[in-house]
Amino acid sequence: MPAYNPLLDPPAFPAERYAPLADRLKRLLGTRNDLVFVQAEAILALEAVATSLARPGMVAANIVTSPYGGFFGQWLRRGGVVVHEIRAEAGRPIAVEAVRQALDALPQLDLVAMVHAETSSGILNPLEAIAPLVKARGALLVVDAVASFAGHALAVDALGIDVCITGPQKSAGGPAGLSVVTVSPAAWQAVAAAGAPSPSNLSLGDIKANWLDKGRGAVPGMPSALEFWALDAAVDGLEAEGLESRIARHRLAGIASRAGISALGYAPWVGDAAQASNLATAAPIPQGIDPDELIAAAARFGAVLTPGFGEVRDRLVRLDHTGSRANFPDVLANVIGYGLALRGLGRPAGLGAAAEAVASAYAERATRPGR
């Protein structure tokens, strides 16, 4: 007999634990809206939302700050939606005034979609300022919070978010194969009006009918016990650390990373803390350096750098400080690894100053009263 492997034969996730798990996530997200599980990575959950809401005659404003926003607009158009794109400069957050002007120019507006934090470029979009503009128009607000949940403040009901898509694979420190979607009553009405194809893995209506409307017992289909146990464990860890503490840990990682990059002698891609993601810090790629070569050189020193995504691929690298990596040793390794890689490629880098800057950021936090 082969040796028992708990990863290959995990115990079934008890049916009576699905609803309490959903309720724990709702508390963390700050919502009383319904929460459903989408048994796939978050990109499918995003497509499911667009597919379930889209209908001919709907008018949407889609804020695009990365390829992910572009994908969402394509899925809406596939369902007959008239989509007006509000595009930011490549790799930059959207400007509130640009959104205000674009919305004011639309005589009809049914839906506004946006990404909260972008790990593709290390930026944070001004959700708190945009949400009131959307609500003033009476439109549905759809937010991709996959990268912001547990790394940034996110209060779904306080912001009036009608559909929030997220997953545990970023700051929550969980698996990537399971996503969650919160849906307001107004959004459910829109789903019903759209009449998305059924049965379909992209139908929120099917999930509602087969789980919510049946009392939130066993989730439909053949759920992965391993993914649900991992999500349950991730929520345990998040509750034990505390949501505010988890967010603060990620915020500090971003502060220290930007300070370290600056001390190396390079300007962070996003210098303003209010516009920077807490999950990843983008650093520039000096002209004439190949991004893959830079990443490979940094990896030899234990740094976790990844290329930019989309239009900014050749312009920046991302220093990852998400989840368990939002800590002093990993932040320091990333900054110094980036600097060593640059130095090895013939560019200057103030390694000592960078190490001091990272250490000082953490030391200041450690000595601050009430930390």
CSV table of C-alpha atoms in Angstrom, one decimal:
chain,number,residue,atom,x,y,z
A,1,MET,CA,0.0,0.0,0.0
A,2,PRO,CA,1.3,3.5,-0.8
A,3,ALA,CA,1.9,5.9,2.1
A,4,TYR,CA,-1.1,8.0,3.0
A,5,ASN,CA,-0.8,11.5,1.7
A,6,PRO,CA,-3.2,14.0,3.3
A,7,LEU,CA,-3.0,16.3,0.2
A,8,LEU,CA,-4.3,13.5,-2.0
A,9,ASP,CA,-7.0,12.3,0.3
A,10,PRO,CA,-8.2,15.1,2.6
A,11,PRO,CA,-11.3,14.6,4.6
A,12,ALA,CA,-14.5,16.1,3.2
A,13,PHE,CA,-15.3,19.6,4.2
A,14,PRO,CA,-18.4,19.4,6.3
A,15,ALA,CA,-21.5,20.8,4.7
A,16,GLU,CA,-22.4,22.6,7.9
A,17,ARG,CA,-19.2,24.6,7.8
A,18,TYR,CA,-19.8,26.3,4.4
A,19,ALA,CA,-22.3,28.9,5.7
A,20,PRO,CA,-20.2,29.9,8.8
A,21,LEU,CA,-17.1,30.2,6.6
A,22,ALA,CA,-19.0,32.5,4.3
A,23,ASP,CA,-20.2,34.6,7.3
A,24,ARG,CA,-16.7,34.9,8.6
A,25,LEU,CA,-15.5,36.3,5.2
A,26,LYS,CA,-18.5,38.7,5.2
A,27,ARG,CA,-17.4,40.1,8.5
A,28,LEU,CA,-13.9,40.6,7.2
A,29,LEU,CA,-15.2,42.3,4.1
A,30,GLY,CA,-17.6,44.5,6.0
A,31,THR,CA,-20.8,43.4,4.3
A,32,ARG,CA,-24.2,42.0,5.0
A,33,ASN,CA,-24.7,41.2,1.3
A,34,ASP,CA,-24.8,37.6,0.1
A,35,LEU,CA,-21.5,35.9,-0.4
A,36,VAL,CA,-21.0,33.0,-2.8
A,37,PHE,CA,-18.1,30.8,-3.5
A,38,VAL,CA,-16.8,30.4,-7.0
A,39,GLN,CA,-14.8,27.2,-7.2
A,40,ALA,CA,-12.0,28.5,-9.4
A,41,GLU,CA,-9.2,31.1,-9.5
A,42,ALA,CA,-10.4,34.7,-9.4
A,43,ILE,CA,-10.1,35.3,-13.1
A,44,LEU,CA,-13.0,33.0,-13.7
A,45,ALA,CA,-15.0,34.7,-10.9
A,46,LEU,CA,-14.5,38.0,-12.6
A,47,GLU,CA,-15.7,36.6,-15.9
A,48,ALA,CA,-18.7,35.0,-14.2
A,49,VAL,CA,-19.7,38.4,-12.7
A,50,ALA,CA,-19.4,40.1,-16.1
A,51,THR,CA,-21.3,37.3,-17.8
A,52,SER,CA,-24.0,37.3,-15.2
A,53,LEU,CA,-24.6,41.0,-15.2
A,54,ALA,CA,-24.3,41.8,-18.9
A,55,ARG,CA,-27.4,42.4,-21.0
A,56,PRO,CA,-28.1,44.3,-24.3
A,57,GLY,CA,-28.9,47.9,-23.6
A,58,MET,CA,-26.8,48.2,-20.4
A,59,VAL,CA,-24.4,51.0,-20.3
A,60,ALA,CA,-21.2,50.6,-18.3
A,61,ALA,CA,-18.1,52.7,-17.5
A,62,ASN,CA,-15.1,50.5,-17.2
A,63,ILE,CA,-12.0,51.9,-15.4
A,64,VAL,CA,-9.0,50.4,-17.0
A,65,THR,CA,-5.6,50.5,-15.1
A,66,SER,CA,-4.3,47.1,-16.2
A,67,PRO,CA,-5.1,44.2,-18.6
A,68,TYR,CA,-7.5,42.9,-16.0
A,69,GLY,CA,-9.8,45.9,-16.4
A,70,GLY,CA,-9.5,45.4,-20.2
A,71,PHE,CA,-10.6,41.8,-19.9
A,72,PHE,CA,-13.7,42.8,-17.9
A,73,GLY,CA,-14.8,45.2,-20.5
A,74,GLN,CA,-14.4,42.5,-23.2
A,75,TRP,CA,-16.7,40.2,-21.2
A,76,LEU,CA,-19.3,42.9,-20.8
A,77,ARG,CA,-19.3,43.7,-24.5
A,78,ARG,CA,-19.7,40.0,-25.3
A,79,GLY,CA,-23.0,40.2,-23.4
A,80,GLY,CA,-24.2,43.2,-25.4
A,81,VAL,CA,-23.2,46.0,-23.0
A,82,VAL,CA,-22.2,49.4,-24.3
A,83,VAL,CA,-18.9,49.9,-22.6
A,84,HIS,CA,-17.2,53.3,-22.1
A,85,GLU,CA,-13.6,52.9,-21.1
A,86,ILE,CA,-11.9,55.3,-18.7
A,87,ARG,CA,-8.2,54.6,-19.2
A,88,ALA,CA,-5.3,55.7,-17.0
A,89,GLU,CA,-1.8,56.3,-18.1
A,90,ALA,CA,0.0,52.9,-18.5
A,91,GLY,CA,0.9,51.6,-15.0
A,92,ARG,CA,-0.6,54.5,-13.2
A,93,PRO,CA,-3.7,54.9,-11.0
A,94,ILE,CA,-6.8,56.5,-12.4
A,95,ALA,CA,-7.4,60.2,-11.5
A,96,VAL,CA,-10.7,60.9,-9.7
A,97,GLU,CA,-11.4,63.9,-11.9
A,98,ALA,CA,-11.1,61.9,-15.0
A,99,VAL,CA,-13.7,59.5,-13.6
A,100,ARG,CA,-16.0,62.4,-12.6
A,101,GLN,CA,-15.8,64.0,-16.1
A,102,ALA,CA,-16.4,60.7,-17.8
A,103,LEU,CA,-19.4,59.7,-15.7
A,104,ASP,CA,-20.9,63.2,-16.1
A,105,ALA,CA,-20.7,62.9,-19.9
A,106,LEU,CA,-22.9,59.8,-19.9
A,107,PRO,CA,-26.7,60.3,-20.1
A,108,GLN,CA,-27.2,56.7,-19.1
A,109,LEU,CA,-25.1,54.7,-16.6
A,110,ASP,CA,-26.0,51.3,-15.2
A,111,LEU,CA,-22.7,50.0,-14.0
A,112,VAL,CA,-19.1,51.1,-13.1
A,113,ALA,CA,-16.3,48.5,-12.8
A,114,MET,CA,-12.9,49.0,-11.5
A,115,VAL,CA,-9.9,47.3,-9.9
A,116,HIS,CA,-9.0,48.4,-6.4
A,117,ALA,CA,-5.3,47.5,-6.1
A,118,GLU,CA,-3.1,46.4,-9.0
A,119,THR,CA,-0.3,44.0,-8.3
A,120,SER,CA,0.6,44.3,-12.0
A,121,SER,CA,2.1,47.7,-11.5
A,122,GLY,CA,2.0,48.2,-7.7
A,123,ILE,CA,-0.7,50.9,-7.8
A,124,LEU,CA,-3.8,51.6,-5.7
A,125,ASN,CA,-6.9,53.2,-7.3
A,126,PRO,CA,-8.9,55.8,-5.3
A,127,LEU,CA,-11.9,53.6,-4.6
A,128,GLU,CA,-13.0,55.6,-1.6
A,129,ALA,CA,-13.3,58.8,-3.8
A,130,ILE,CA,-14.8,57.1,-6.8
A,131,ALA,CA,-17.5,55.1,-5.0
A,132,PRO,CA,-19.6,58.2,-4.1
A,133,LEU,CA,-19.5,59.3,-7.7
A,134,VAL,CA,-21.0,56.0,-8.8
A,135,LYS,CA,-23.6,55.9,-6.1
A,136,ALA,CA,-24.7,59.4,-6.9
A,137,ARG,CA,-25.6,58.2,-10.4
A,138,GLY,CA,-27.5,55.2,-9.0
A,139,ALA,CA,-25.3,52.8,-10.9
A,140,LEU,CA,-24.0,49.4,-9.8
A,141,LEU,CA,-20.4,49.4,-8.5
A,142,VAL,CA,-18.4,46.3,-9.3
A,143,VAL,CA,-14.9,46.1,-7.7
A,144,ASP,CA,-12.1,43.6,-8.3
A,145,ALA,CA,-10.6,43.4,-4.9
A,146,VAL,CA,-8.6,40.3,-5.5
A,147,ALA,CA,-5.3,42.1,-4.7
A,148,SER,CA,-6.6,44.4,-2.0
A,149,PHE,CA,-8.5,42.2,0.4
A,150,ALA,CA,-6.6,41.9,3.7
A,151,GLY,CA,-3.8,44.2,2.4
A,152,HIS,CA,-5.8,47.4,2.2
A,153,ALA,CA,-8.9,48.8,4.0
A,154,LEU,CA,-12.0,47.5,2.2
A,155,ALA,CA,-15.5,48.1,3.7
A,156,VAL,CA,-17.9,46.7,1.1
A,157,ASP,CA,-21.2,48.1,2.5
A,158,ALA,CA,-19.7,51.4,3.7
A,159,LEU,CA,-18.5,52.1,0.2
A,160,GLY,CA,-21.7,50.9,-1.5
A,161,ILE,CA,-20.0,48.1,-3.5
A,162,ASP,CA,-22.7,46.0,-5.2
A,163,VAL,CA,-20.4,43.2,-6.4
A,164,CYS,CA,-17.0,42.6,-4.8
A,165,ILE,CA,-14.8,39.9,-6.3
A,166,THR,CA,-11.9,38.6,-4.3
A,167,GLY,CA,-9.9,35.6,-3.3
A,168,PRO,CA,-7.6,34.5,-0.5
A,169,GLN,CA,-4.4,34.0,-2.6
A,170,LYS,CA,-2.9,37.4,-1.9
A,171,SER,CA,-2.7,39.2,1.5
A,172,ALA,CA,-5.1,36.6,3.1
A,173,GLY,CA,-2.4,34.0,2.5
A,174,GLY,CA,-4.7,31.3,1.2
A,175,PRO,CA,-5.2,29.1,-1.9
A,176,ALA,CA,-5.6,30.4,-5.5
A,177,GLY,CA,-8.2,27.8,-6.5
A,178,LEU,CA,-11.2,29.3,-4.7
A,179,SER,CA,-12.8,32.8,-5.0
A,180,VAL,CA,-15.6,34.6,-3.3
A,181,VAL,CA,-18.1,37.2,-4.6
A,182,THR,CA,-20.4,39.4,-2.6
A,183,VAL,CA,-23.6,40.5,-4.2
A,184,SER,CA,-26.0,43.2,-3.2
A,185,PRO,CA,-29.8,42.9,-3.6
A,186,ALA,CA,-29.6,45.5,-6.5
A,187,ALA,CA,-27.0,43.4,-8.2
A,188,TRP,CA,-29.1,40.2,-7.8
A,189,GLN,CA,-31.9,42.1,-9.5
A,190,ALA,CA,-29.6,43.0,-12.4
A,191,VAL,CA,-28.5,39.3,-12.6
A,192,ALA,CA,-32.1,38.2,-12.9
A,193,ALA,CA,-32.8,40.8,-15.5
A,194,ALA,CA,-29.8,39.8,-17.6
A,195,GLY,CA,-30.9,36.1,-17.8
A,196,ALA,CA,-27.4,34.7,-18.2
A,197,PRO,CA,-27.2,31.2,-19.8
A,198,SER,CA,-28.0,28.3,-17.5
A,199,PRO,CA,-26.7,25.9,-16.5
A,200,SER,CA,-23.2,27.5,-16.7
A,201,ASN,CA,-20.1,27.7,-14.6
A,202,LEU,CA,-20.3,31.4,-15.3
A,203,SER,CA,-23.7,31.9,-13.9
A,204,LEU,CA,-24.1,33.6,-10.5
A,205,GLY,CA,-27.8,32.9,-10.8
A,206,ASP,CA,-27.1,29.2,-10.8
A,207,ILE,CA,-25.0,29.5,-7.7
A,208,LYS,CA,-27.8,31.5,-6.0
A,209,ALA,CA,-30.4,29.0,-7.0
A,210,ASN,CA,-28.4,25.9,-6.0
A,211,TRP,CA,-26.8,27.2,-2.8
A,212,LEU,CA,-28.3,30.4,-1.4
A,213,ASP,CA,-31.9,29.5,-2.2
A,214,LYS,CA,-31.4,26.0,-0.7
A,215,GLY,CA,-30.3,27.2,2.7
A,216,ARG,CA,-26.5,27.3,2.2
A,217,GLY,CA,-25.9,23.7,2.8
A,218,ALA,CA,-23.4,21.7,0.7
A,219,VAL,CA,-22.1,23.7,-2.2
A,220,PRO,CA,-23.2,22.4,-5.6
A,221,GLY,CA,-21.0,20.3,-7.8
A,222,MET,CA,-17.9,18.5,-6.6
A,223,PRO,CA,-16.2,21.0,-4.3
A,224,SER,CA,-12.5,20.6,-3.6
A,225,ALA,CA,-12.2,19.7,0.1
A,226,LEU,CA,-8.5,20.7,0.0
A,227,GLU,CA,-9.3,24.2,-1.2
A,228,PHE,CA,-12.0,24.8,1.4
A,229,TRP,CA,-9.8,23.5,4.2
A,230,ALA,CA,-7.1,25.8,3.0
A,231,LEU,CA,-9.5,28.7,2.8
A,232,ASP,CA,-10.7,27.9,6.3
A,233,ALA,CA,-7.2,27.8,7.6
A,234,ALA,CA,-6.4,31.2,5.9
A,235,VAL,CA,-9.4,32.8,7.6
A,236,ASP,CA,-8.2,31.3,10.9
A,237,GLY,CA,-4.9,32.9,10.4
A,238,LEU,CA,-6.4,36.3,9.4
A,239,GLU,CA,-8.7,36.4,12.4
A,240,ALA,CA,-5.9,35.4,14.7
A,241,GLU,CA,-3.6,38.2,13.5
A,242,GLY,CA,-6.4,40.6,13.2
A,243,LEU,CA,-7.5,42.3,10.0
A,244,GLU,CA,-6.1,45.7,11.0
A,245,SER,CA,-2.8,44.2,12.0
A,246,ARG,CA,-2.6,42.3,8.7
A,247,ILE,CA,-3.2,45.5,6.7
A,248,ALA,CA,-0.7,47.4,8.8
A,249,ARG,CA,2.0,44.7,8.2
A,250,HIS,CA,1.5,45.0,4.4
A,251,ARG,CA,1.4,48.8,4.6
A,252,LEU,CA,4.8,48.8,6.5
A,253,ALA,CA,6.3,46.4,3.9
A,254,GLY,CA,5.3,48.9,1.2
A,255,ILE,CA,6.7,51.9,3.1
A,256,ALA,CA,10.0,50.1,3.8
A,257,SER,CA,10.3,48.9,0.2
A,258,ARG,CA,9.8,52.3,-1.3
A,259,ALA,CA,12.3,53.8,1.2
A,260,GLY,CA,14.9,51.1,0.3
A,261,ILE,CA,14.5,51.6,-3.5
A,262,SER,CA,14.9,55.4,-3.0
A,263,ALA,CA,18.0,54.9,-0.9
A,264,LEU,CA,19.5,52.7,-3.7
A,265,GLY,CA,19.3,55.8,-5.9
A,266,TYR,CA,16.2,55.0,-7.9
A,267,ALA,CA,12.7,56.4,-7.8
A,268,PRO,CA,9.9,53.9,-7.0
A,269,TRP,CA,7.4,53.6,-9.8
A,270,VAL,CA,4.8,55.0,-7.4
A,271,GLY,CA,6.2,57.3,-4.8
A,272,ASP,CA,3.0,58.6,-3.3
A,273,ALA,CA,1.9,56.2,-0.5
A,274,ALA,CA,-1.7,57.0,-1.1
A,275,GLN,CA,-1.4,55.7,-4.7
A,276,ALA,CA,0.8,52.6,-3.9
A,277,SER,CA,-0.3,49.1,-3.4
A,278,ASN,CA,0.7,47.5,-0.1
A,279,LEU,CA,1.2,44.1,-1.8
A,280,ALA,CA,3.9,44.8,-4.3
A,281,THR,CA,6.3,47.7,-4.9
A,282,ALA,CA,7.2,48.5,-8.4
A,283,ALA,CA,10.8,49.6,-9.2
A,284,PRO,CA,12.1,51.0,-12.4
A,285,ILE,CA,14.1,49.0,-15.0
A,286,PRO,CA,17.0,51.3,-16.1
A,287,GLN,CA,17.2,51.9,-19.8
A,288,GLY,CA,19.2,49.2,-21.6
A,289,ILE,CA,18.6,46.5,-19.0
A,290,ASP,CA,16.5,43.4,-20.0
A,291,PRO,CA,13.8,42.7,-17.3
A,292,ASP,CA,14.3,38.9,-17.4
A,293,GLU,CA,18.0,39.3,-16.9
A,294,LEU,CA,17.4,41.7,-14.0
A,295,ILE,CA,14.9,39.3,-12.4
A,296,ALA,CA,17.2,36.3,-12.8
A,297,ALA,CA,20.2,38.2,-11.3
A,298,ALA,CA,18.1,39.3,-8.3
A,299,ALA,CA,16.8,35.7,-7.8
A,300,ARG,CA,20.4,34.5,-7.1
A,301,PHE,CA,20.3,36.7,-4.0
A,302,GLY,CA,16.9,35.4,-2.8
A,303,ALA,CA,14.9,38.3,-4.1
A,304,VAL,CA,11.3,37.7,-5.3
A,305,LEU,CA,11.0,40.0,-8.3
A,306,THR,CA,8.5,39.6,-11.1
A,307,PRO,CA,8.0,41.5,-14.4
A,308,GLY,CA,5.3,44.2,-14.9
A,309,PHE,CA,2.1,42.9,-16.6
A,310,GLY,CA,0.8,44.4,-19.8
A,311,GLU,CA,2.1,47.7,-21.2
A,312,VAL,CA,4.6,48.2,-18.4
A,313,ARG,CA,6.3,44.8,-18.7
A,314,ASP,CA,9.6,46.3,-19.9
A,315,ARG,CA,9.5,49.3,-17.6
A,316,LEU,CA,9.3,48.0,-14.1
A,317,VAL,CA,9.8,45.0,-11.9
A,318,ARG,CA,7.7,44.2,-8.9
A,319,LEU,CA,9.1,43.5,-5.4
A,320,ASP,CA,6.6,41.0,-3.9
A,321,HIS,CA,5.7,41.5,-0.2
A,322,THR,CA,2.4,39.7,-0.2
A,323,GLY,CA,1.1,37.5,2.6
A,324,SER,CA,3.8,35.8,4.5
A,325,ARG,CA,6.4,37.8,2.6
A,326,ALA,CA,5.2,41.1,4.2
A,327,ASN,CA,8.0,41.0,6.8
A,328,PHE,CA,11.4,42.5,7.4
A,329,PRO,CA,13.7,39.7,6.1
A,330,ASP,CA,11.8,39.3,2.8
A,331,VAL,CA,11.5,43.1,2.2
A,332,LEU,CA,15.2,43.5,2.9
A,333,ALA,CA,16.1,40.6,0.6
A,334,ASN,CA,14.0,42.0,-2.2
A,335,VAL,CA,15.5,45.5,-2.0
A,336,ILE,CA,19.1,44.4,-1.6
A,337,GLY,CA,18.6,41.7,-4.3
A,338,TYR,CA,17.3,44.3,-6.7
A,339,GLY,CA,20.3,46.5,-5.9
A,340,LEU,CA,22.9,43.8,-6.2
A,341,ALA,CA,21.3,42.8,-9.5
A,342,LEU,CA,21.6,46.3,-10.8
A,343,ARG,CA,25.2,46.6,-9.6
A,344,GLY,CA,26.0,43.3,-11.3
A,345,LEU,CA,24.6,44.7,-14.5
A,346,GLY,CA,26.9,47.7,-14.3
A,347,ARG,CA,24.5,50.2,-12.6
A,348,PRO,CA,25.2,52.0,-9.3
A,349,ALA,CA,23.3,51.0,-6.2
A,350,GLY,CA,23.6,52.4,-2.7
A,351,LEU,CA,23.3,49.1,-0.9
A,352,GLY,CA,24.3,50.3,2.6
A,353,ALA,CA,21.9,53.2,2.5
A,354,ALA,CA,19.1,50.9,1.2
A,355,ALA,CA,19.6,48.4,4.1
A,356,GLU,CA,19.6,51.3,6.6
A,357,ALA,CA,16.4,52.7,5.1
A,358,VAL,CA,14.6,49.4,5.3
A,359,ALA,CA,15.8,48.8,8.8
A,360,SER,CA,14.9,52.3,9.9
A,361,ALA,CA,11.3,51.9,8.6
A,362,TYR,CA,10.9,48.7,10.7
A,363,ALA,CA,12.7,50.2,13.7
A,364,GLU,CA,10.4,53.2,13.7
A,365,ARG,CA,7.4,51.0,13.7
A,366,ALA,CA,8.8,48.7,16.4
A,367,THR,CA,9.4,51.6,18.8
A,368,ARG,CA,6.2,53.4,18.1
A,369,PRO,CA,3.8,53.4,21.1
A,370,GLY,CA,0.7,51.2,20.6
A,371,ARG,CA,2.2,49.3,17.7
